[in-house]
XYZ file of C-alpha atoms in Angstrom:
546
model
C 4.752 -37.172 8.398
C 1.790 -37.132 11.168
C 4.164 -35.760 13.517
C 4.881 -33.226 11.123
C 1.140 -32.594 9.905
C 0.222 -32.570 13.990
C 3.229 -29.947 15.056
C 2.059 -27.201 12.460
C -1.430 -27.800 11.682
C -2.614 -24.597 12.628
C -0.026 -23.059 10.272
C -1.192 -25.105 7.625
C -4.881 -24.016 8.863
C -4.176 -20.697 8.569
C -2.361 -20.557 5.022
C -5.560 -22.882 3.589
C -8.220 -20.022 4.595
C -5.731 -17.425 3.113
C -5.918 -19.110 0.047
C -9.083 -20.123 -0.019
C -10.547 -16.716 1.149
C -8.210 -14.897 -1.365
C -9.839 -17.590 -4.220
C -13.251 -16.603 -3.567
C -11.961 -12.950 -4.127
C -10.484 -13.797 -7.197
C -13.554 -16.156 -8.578
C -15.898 -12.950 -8.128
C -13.824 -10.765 -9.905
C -13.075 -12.807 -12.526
C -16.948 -13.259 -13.280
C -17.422 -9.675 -13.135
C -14.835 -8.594 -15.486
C -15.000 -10.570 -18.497
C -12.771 -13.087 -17.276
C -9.617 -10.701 -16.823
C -7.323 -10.348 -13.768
C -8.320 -6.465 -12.862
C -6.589 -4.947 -9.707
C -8.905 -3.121 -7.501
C -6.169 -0.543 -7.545
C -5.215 1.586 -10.266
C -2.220 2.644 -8.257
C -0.902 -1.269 -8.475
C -0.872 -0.651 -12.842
C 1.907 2.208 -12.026
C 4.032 -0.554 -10.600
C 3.419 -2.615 -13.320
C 4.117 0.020 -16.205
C 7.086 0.984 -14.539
C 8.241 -2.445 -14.440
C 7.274 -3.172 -18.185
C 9.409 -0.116 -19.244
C 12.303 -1.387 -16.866
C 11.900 -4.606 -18.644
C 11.494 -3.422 -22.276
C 13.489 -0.563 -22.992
C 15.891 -0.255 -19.332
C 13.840 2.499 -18.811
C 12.614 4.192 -14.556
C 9.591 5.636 -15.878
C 5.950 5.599 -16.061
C 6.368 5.561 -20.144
C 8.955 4.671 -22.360
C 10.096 7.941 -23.136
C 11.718 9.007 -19.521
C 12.514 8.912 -16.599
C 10.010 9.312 -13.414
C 10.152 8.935 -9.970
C 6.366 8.161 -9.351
C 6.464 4.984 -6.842
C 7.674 5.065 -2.810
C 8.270 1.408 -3.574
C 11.452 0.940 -5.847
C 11.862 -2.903 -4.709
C 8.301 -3.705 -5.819
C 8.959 -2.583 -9.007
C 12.282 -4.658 -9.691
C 10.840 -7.502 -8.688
C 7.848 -7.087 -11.196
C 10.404 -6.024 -13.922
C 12.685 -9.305 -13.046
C 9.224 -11.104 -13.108
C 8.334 -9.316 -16.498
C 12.084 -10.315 -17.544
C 11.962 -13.963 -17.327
C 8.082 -14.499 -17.888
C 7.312 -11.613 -20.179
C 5.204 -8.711 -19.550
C 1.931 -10.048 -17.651
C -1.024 -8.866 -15.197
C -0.848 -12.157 -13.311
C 2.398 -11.452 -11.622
C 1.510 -9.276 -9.302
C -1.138 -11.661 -7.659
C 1.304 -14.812 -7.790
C 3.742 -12.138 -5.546
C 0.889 -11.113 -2.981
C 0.222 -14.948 -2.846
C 3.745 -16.051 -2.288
C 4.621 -12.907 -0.465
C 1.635 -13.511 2.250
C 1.902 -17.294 2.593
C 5.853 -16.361 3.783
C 4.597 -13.467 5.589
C 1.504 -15.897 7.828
C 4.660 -18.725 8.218
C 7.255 -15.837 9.356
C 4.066 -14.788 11.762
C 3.686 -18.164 12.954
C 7.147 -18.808 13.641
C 7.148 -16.084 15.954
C 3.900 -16.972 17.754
C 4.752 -20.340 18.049
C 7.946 -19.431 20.233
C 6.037 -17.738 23.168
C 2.455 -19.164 22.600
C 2.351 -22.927 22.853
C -1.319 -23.860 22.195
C -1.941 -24.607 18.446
C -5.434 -23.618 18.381
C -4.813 -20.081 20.100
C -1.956 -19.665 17.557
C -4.699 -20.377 14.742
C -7.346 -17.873 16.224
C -4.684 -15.323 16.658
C -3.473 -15.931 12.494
C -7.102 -15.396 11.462
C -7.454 -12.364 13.404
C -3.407 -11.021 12.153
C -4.989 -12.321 8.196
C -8.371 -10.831 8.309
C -8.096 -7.665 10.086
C -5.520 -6.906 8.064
C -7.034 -7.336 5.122
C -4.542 -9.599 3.536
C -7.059 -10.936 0.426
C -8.356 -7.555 -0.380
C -4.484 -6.183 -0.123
C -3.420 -9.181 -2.530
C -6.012 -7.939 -4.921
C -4.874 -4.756 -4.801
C -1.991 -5.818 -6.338
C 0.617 -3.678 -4.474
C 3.581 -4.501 -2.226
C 1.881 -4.298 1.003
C 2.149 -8.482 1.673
C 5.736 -8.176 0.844
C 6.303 -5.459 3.026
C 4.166 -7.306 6.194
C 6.565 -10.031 5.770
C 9.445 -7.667 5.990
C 8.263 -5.619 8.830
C 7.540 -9.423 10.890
C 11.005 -10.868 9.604
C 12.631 -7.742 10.552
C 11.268 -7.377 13.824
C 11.887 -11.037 15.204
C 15.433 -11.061 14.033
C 15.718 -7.386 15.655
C 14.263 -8.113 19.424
C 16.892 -11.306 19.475
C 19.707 -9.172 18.509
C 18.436 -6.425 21.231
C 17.816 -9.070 23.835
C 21.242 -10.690 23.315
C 24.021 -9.091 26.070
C 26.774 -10.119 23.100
C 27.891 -6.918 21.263
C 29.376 -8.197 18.608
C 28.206 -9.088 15.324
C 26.218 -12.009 14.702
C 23.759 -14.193 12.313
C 21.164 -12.243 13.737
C 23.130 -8.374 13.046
C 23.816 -9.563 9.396
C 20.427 -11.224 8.492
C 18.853 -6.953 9.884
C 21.432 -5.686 7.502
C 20.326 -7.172 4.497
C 16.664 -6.883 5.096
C 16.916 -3.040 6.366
C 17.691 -1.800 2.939
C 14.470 -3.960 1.276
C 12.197 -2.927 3.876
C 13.092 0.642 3.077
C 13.563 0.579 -0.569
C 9.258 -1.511 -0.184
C 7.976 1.386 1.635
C 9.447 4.286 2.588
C 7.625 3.776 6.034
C 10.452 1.301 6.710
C 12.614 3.540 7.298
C 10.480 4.691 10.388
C 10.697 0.539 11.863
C 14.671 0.901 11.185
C 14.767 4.474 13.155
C 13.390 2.941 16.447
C 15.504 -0.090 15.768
C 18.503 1.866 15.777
C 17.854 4.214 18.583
C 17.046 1.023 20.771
C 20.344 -1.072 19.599
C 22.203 2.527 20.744
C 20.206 2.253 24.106
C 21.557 -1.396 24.387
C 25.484 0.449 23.666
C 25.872 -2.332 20.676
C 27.532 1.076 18.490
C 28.668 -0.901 15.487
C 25.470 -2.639 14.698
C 23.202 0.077 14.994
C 25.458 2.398 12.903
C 25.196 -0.519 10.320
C 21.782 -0.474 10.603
C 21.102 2.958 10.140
C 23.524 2.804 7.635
C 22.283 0.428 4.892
C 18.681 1.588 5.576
C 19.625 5.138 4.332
C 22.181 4.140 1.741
C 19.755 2.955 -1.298
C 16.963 5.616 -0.225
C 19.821 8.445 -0.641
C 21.147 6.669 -3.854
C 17.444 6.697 -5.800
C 17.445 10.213 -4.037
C 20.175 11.379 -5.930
C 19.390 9.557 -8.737
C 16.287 11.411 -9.048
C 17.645 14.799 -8.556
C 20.346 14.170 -11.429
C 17.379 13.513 -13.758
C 15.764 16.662 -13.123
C 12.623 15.381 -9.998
C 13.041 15.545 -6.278
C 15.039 13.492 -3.838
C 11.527 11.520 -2.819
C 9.295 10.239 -4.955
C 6.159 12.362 -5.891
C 4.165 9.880 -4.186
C 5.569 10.665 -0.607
C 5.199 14.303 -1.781
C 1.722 13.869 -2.425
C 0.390 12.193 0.243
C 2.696 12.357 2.659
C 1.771 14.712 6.166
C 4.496 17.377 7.645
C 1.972 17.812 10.394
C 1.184 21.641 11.050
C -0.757 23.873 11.802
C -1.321 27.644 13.008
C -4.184 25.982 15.382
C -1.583 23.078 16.525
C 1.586 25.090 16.805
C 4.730 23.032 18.154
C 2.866 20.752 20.191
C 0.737 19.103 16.644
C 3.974 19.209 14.884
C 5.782 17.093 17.945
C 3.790 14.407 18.359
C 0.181 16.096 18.519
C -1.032 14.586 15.443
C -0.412 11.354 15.966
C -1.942 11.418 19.518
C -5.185 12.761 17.497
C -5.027 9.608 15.211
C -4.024 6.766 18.123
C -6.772 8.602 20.529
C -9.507 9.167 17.511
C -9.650 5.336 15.901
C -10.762 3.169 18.178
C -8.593 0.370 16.418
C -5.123 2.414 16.910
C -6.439 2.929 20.473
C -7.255 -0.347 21.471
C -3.732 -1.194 20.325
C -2.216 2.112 21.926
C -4.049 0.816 25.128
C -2.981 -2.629 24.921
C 0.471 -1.901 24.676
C 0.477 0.028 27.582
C -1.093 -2.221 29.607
C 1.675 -4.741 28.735
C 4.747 -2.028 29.534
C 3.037 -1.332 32.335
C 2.818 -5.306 33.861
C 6.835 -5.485 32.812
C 7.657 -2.650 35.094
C 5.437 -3.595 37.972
C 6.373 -7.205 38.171
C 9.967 -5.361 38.052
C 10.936 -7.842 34.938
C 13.510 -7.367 32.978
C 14.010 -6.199 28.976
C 13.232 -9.460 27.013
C 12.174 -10.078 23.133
C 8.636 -9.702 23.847
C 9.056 -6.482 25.435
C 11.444 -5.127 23.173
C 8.726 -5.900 19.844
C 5.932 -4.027 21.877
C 7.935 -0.910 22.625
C 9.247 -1.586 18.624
C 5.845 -1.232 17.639
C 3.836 1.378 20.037
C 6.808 3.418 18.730
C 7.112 3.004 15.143
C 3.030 3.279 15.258
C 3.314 6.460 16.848
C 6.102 7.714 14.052
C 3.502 6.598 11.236
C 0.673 8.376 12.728
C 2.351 11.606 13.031
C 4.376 11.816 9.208
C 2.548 9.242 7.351
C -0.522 8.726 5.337
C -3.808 9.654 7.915
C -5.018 6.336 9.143
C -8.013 5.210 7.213
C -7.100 6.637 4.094
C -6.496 4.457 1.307
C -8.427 1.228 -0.070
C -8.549 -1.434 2.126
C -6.746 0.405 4.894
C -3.252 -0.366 2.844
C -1.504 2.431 4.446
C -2.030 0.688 8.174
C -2.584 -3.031 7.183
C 1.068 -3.725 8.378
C 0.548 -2.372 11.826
C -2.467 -3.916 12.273
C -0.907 -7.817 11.264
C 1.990 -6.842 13.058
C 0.397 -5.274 16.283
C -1.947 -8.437 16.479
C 1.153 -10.799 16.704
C 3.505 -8.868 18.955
C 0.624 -7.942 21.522
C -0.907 -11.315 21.701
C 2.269 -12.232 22.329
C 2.847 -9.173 25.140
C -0.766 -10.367 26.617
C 0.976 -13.493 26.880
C 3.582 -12.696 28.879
C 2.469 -10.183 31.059
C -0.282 -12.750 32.246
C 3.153 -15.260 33.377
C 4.637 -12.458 34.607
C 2.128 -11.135 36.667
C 1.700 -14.975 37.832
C -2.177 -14.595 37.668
C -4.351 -17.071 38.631
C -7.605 -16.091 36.419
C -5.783 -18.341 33.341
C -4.055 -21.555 34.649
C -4.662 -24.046 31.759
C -5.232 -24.643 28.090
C -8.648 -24.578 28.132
C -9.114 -21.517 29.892
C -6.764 -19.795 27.829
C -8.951 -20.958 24.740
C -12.094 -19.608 25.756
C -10.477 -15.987 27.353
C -8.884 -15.961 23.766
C -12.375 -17.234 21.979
C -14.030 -14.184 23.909
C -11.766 -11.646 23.363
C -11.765 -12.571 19.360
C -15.257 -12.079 19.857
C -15.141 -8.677 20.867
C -12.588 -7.940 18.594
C -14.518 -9.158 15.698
C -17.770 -7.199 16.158
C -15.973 -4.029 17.052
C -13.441 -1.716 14.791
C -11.543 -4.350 13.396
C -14.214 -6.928 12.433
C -15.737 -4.084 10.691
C -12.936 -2.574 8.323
C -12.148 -6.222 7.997
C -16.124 -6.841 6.893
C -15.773 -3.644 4.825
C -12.463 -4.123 2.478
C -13.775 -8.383 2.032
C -16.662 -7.089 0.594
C -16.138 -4.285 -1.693
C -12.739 -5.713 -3.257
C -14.144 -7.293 -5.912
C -16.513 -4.238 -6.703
C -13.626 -1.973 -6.823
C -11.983 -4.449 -9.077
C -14.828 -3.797 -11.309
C -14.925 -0.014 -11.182
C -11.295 0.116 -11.848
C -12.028 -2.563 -14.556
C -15.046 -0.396 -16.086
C -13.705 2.693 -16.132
C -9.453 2.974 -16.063
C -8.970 -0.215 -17.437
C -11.465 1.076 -20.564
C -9.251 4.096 -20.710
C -6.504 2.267 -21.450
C -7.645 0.437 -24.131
C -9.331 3.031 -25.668
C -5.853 4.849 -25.879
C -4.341 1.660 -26.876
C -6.359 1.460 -29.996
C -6.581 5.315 -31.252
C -3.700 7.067 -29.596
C -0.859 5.116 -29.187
C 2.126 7.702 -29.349
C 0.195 10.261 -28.982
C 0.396 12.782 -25.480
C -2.444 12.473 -23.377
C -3.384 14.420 -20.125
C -4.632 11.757 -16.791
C -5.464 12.185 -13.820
C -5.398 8.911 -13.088
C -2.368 6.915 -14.973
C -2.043 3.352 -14.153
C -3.743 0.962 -16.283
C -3.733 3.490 -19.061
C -0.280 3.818 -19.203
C 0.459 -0.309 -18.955
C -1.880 -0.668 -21.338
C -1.302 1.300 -23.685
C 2.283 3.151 -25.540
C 1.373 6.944 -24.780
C 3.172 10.159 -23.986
C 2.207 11.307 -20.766
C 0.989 14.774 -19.464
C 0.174 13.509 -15.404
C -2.041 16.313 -14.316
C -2.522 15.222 -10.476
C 1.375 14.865 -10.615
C 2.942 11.399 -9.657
C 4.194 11.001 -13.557
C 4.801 14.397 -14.369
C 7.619 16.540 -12.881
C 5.448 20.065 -14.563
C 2.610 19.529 -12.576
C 3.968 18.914 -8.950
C 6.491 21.766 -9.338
C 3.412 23.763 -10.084
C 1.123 22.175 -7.428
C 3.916 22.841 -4.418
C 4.412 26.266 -5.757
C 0.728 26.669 -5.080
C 0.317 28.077 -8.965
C -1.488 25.267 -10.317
C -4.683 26.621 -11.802
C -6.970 26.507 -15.450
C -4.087 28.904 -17.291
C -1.440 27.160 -16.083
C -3.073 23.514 -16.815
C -4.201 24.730 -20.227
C -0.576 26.357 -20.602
C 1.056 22.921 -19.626
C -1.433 20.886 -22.281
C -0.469 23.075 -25.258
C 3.035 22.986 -24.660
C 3.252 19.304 -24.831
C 1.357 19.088 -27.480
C -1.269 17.303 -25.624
C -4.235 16.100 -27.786
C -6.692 14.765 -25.314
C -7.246 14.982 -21.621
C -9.809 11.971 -19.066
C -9.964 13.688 -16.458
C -12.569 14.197 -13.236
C -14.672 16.943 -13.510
C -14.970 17.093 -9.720
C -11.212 16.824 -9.454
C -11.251 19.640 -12.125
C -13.288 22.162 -10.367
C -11.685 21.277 -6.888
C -8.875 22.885 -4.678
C -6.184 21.765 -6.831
C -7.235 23.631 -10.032
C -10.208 25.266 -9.570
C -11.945 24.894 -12.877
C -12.064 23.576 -16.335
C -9.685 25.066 -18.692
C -11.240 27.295 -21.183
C -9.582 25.695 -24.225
C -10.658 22.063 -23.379
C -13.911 20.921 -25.122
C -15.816 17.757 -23.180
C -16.745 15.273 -25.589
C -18.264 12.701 -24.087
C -18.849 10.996 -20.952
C -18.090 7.395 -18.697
C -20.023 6.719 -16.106
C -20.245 3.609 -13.716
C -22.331 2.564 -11.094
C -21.441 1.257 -7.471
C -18.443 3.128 -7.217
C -16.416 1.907 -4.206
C -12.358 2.696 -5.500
C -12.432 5.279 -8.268
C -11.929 9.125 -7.693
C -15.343 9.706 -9.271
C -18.093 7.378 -10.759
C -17.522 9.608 -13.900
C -14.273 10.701 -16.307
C -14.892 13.242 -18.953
C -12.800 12.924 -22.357
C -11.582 16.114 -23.815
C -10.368 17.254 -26.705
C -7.751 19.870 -25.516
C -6.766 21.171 -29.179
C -10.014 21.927 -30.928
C -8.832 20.717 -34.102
C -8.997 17.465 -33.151
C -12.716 17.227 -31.549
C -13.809 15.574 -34.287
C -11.366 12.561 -34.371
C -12.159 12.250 -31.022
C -15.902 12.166 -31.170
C -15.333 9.763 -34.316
C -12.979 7.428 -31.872
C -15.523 7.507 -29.120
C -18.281 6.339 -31.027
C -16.164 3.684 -32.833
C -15.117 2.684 -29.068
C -18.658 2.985 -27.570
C -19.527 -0.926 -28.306
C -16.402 -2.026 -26.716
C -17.385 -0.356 -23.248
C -18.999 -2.953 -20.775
C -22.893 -2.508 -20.944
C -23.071 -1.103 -17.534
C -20.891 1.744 -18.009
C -23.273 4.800 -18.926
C -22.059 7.071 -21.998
C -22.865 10.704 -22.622
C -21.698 13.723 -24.371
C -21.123 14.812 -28.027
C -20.483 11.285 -29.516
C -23.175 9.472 -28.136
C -25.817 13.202 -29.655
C -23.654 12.358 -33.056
C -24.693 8.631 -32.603
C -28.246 9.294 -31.980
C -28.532 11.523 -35.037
């Protein structure tokens, strides 16, 4: 048992300040939300409604009532529903994943460190760097599939460089174990499918035909099959999601140059965290050719990942966007392993003097964490630890409230969001998705570039919508360009020390006038439910004061 305790301590190390860290998260929010387990994304409440209605009624859809294709992450979702399946429908399974899911993910990190990296205690410095800067607490509170995907990407990665490294072109272990983890790692984030693209081209580099084909093969297959799928109900081949945010890079100023590669180069070259990585990897490429070694694992995961960055940059979400950095919290865990690893090497190769023992290796590596830690990374890493369990508030105060309000006074009724997580888990409503991820109406309209106040108000009144919580700022935007003329604003939500919500205020609407006054009736009735610190305005609270 010592021996064992004394071989992986700095795994165990590095899994206890995960925990603990993630603890602390979760103690704070708890306090500040009346004791409830609130995600600090509503985005993660789509998963879970999803899920429910998978689990309840068989059905892919944001509601009970249909089909929708409104999550890039199909495998998240099943394994909430199987979750929801065997435990019932709860909001605690999505935490107990992102805990399981990033205790595998730091082990499957370690195991991979370990190999190339002998010292313990760099190993440990190197898993709270891989941990922090990429935000793994704050992304378990989110509540999304972004641990489950880091372990993919690492799992997928170390099993690919051996198999790319190995002269043998038949199939092995190795081969099988990248075909049944290529079609997960696609089917968590589309994004996969970029990791599996360079993985293939490489494997065809390396002549071994039969595996990359295989590859390539069962990383397409279940994206084309939920493709179809979702064309034979009536949406598009992707999910709106990928539609929405998604980047086909162009433009007239760019020309063919932005569109082949020009955009990501803007990204890499304009964060200084992508570029320190961009740099880094480089520098190790650079050592392998002029020490004349040959193509080994290490180098194999750094041109893996230089590459597949460079892929993301260019088609996927900008970097910096989303909460917590979600979008490029897998690069950053994984390009913290694989170069420390490529530093690694490249100083053997290069058969420099400068580090020649333990010790010296500790404090190069204590310095360079310093560095690290009060530049870029230390402070998105600073940033997301500290506002995750404020955004777990606002989304508690003011989605989380819309929810139940519709819970209690409109259940079965149709309802126009913007915003359609929580309020859709929490409650049994008909949904008219106005920023369109639930609503096939509204993206059609949106991509046509017709989506204005006539159309909206159009769209409302033939659902049959009744009410509409929606941003006014997101009302008068691009997108629409105003507030319908039929919608009447009856009241008013508004929080403070907004970190995660599209606006610190929604505005309820009644959308057919008839109804104003069952709203304003409901709103008042609802108005000493509301947490104290949420701010009320509007008709109901003028009806409530006379």
């Amino acid at each position: 048992m010592k021996d064992f305790i004394s071989n992986y301590w700095s795994l165990f190390v590095a899994i206890a300040i995960f925990w603990i860290s993630l603890s602390l998260l979760v103690i704070v929010s708890f306090s500040m939300n009346n004791g409830l387990m609130v995600y600090a994304l509503d985005d993660a409440y789509i998963h879970m409604s999803i899920a429910k209605n998978v689990a309840l009624h068989g059905v892919w859809g944001i509601t009970r009532y249909g089909f929708s294709s409104s999550t890039s992450s199909p495998f998240w979702v099943l394994l909430l529903a199987l979750a929801y399946l065997v435990f019932g429908v709860n909001e605690l399974a999505p935490i107990l994943l992102n805990i399981l899911f990033g205790t595998i993910a730091i082990a499957v990190a370690y195991c991979f460190l370990i190999k190339y990296i002998k010292s313990p205690l760099v190993v440990l410095m190197i898993m709270m760097m891989a941990i922090f800067f990429a935000c793994l607490p704050s992304l378990s509170v989110a509540g999304m599939e972004h641990n489950f995907h880091i372990f993919l990407v690492i799992s997928f990665v170390a099993i690919s460089v051996s198999v790319l490294a190995d002269s043998g072109k038949r199939f092995g272990r190795s081969s099988i174990l990248l075909l049944l983890i290529a079609p997960v790692l696609a089917m968590t984030r589309y994004e996969g499918l970029f990791l599996i693209f360079v993985v293939t081209v490489l494997l065809i580099l390396r002549k071994k035909w039969l595996v990359a084909l295989a590859v390539a093969f069962w990383g397409i297959l279940p994206v084309t099959i939920y493709g179809v799928w979702s064309i034979s109900n009536g949406w598009y081949f992707f999910p709106n999601s990928i539609l929405l945010n998604g980047i086909m890079p162009y433009s007239a100023q760019g020309g063919m140059a932005y569109l082949m590669g020009g955009h990501a180069l803007i990204l890499i070259l304009g964060n200084l965290h992508t570029l320190f990585m961009f740099i880094i990897s480089l520098y190790i490429m650079f050592s392998y050719k002029r020490n004349h070694a040959g193509c080994d694992e290490t180098l194999y995961a750094v041109v893996i990942f230089v590459s597949t960055m460079f892929i993301h940059m260019q088609f996927a979400t900008s970097i910096g966007k989303g909460a917590f950095y979600r979008y490029e919290d897998y690069l950053i865990f994984w390009g913290i392993i694989v170069l420390s690893v490529g530093i690694s090497k490249s100083i053997t190769i290069s058969k420099t003097k400068l580090i020649k023992n333990e010790v010296v290796g500790i404090v190069c590596a204590s310095v360079l964490m310093l560095i690290i830690v009060l530049g870029p990374f230390g402070v998105r890493a600073r940033t997301a630890f500290v506002k995750t369990p404020q955004a777990t508030n606002n989304t508690y105060e003011q989605q989380y409230q819309m929810g139940l309000f519709l819970r209690e006074y409109y259940s079965g009724n149709t309802i126009a969001l913007n915003d359609i997580g929580a309020a859709n888990f929490l409650a049994d409503i008909k949904l008219l998705d106005l920023w369109g991820l639930g609503s096939i109406e509204s993206i059609r309209l949106r991509r046509l570039g017709n989506f204005n106040t006539e159309e909206v108000l159009n769209l409302c009144r033939n659902r049959g919508v009744e009410i509409a919580i929606l941003y006014d700022s997101w009302l008068n935007g691009k997108v629409i360009g105003g507030i319908p003329s039929g919608f009447k604003k009856c009241g008013q939500w508004t929080i403070n020390d907004n970190v995660i919500c599209g606006d610190k205020t929604v505005s309820i609407y009644s959308v057919d006038l008839l109804t104003a006054d069952k709203l304003i009736h409901d709103l008042k009735s609802f108005a000493t439910q509301l947490p104290m610190d949420v701010q009320q305005s509007g008709l109901y609270t003028l009806n409530q004061q006379n």
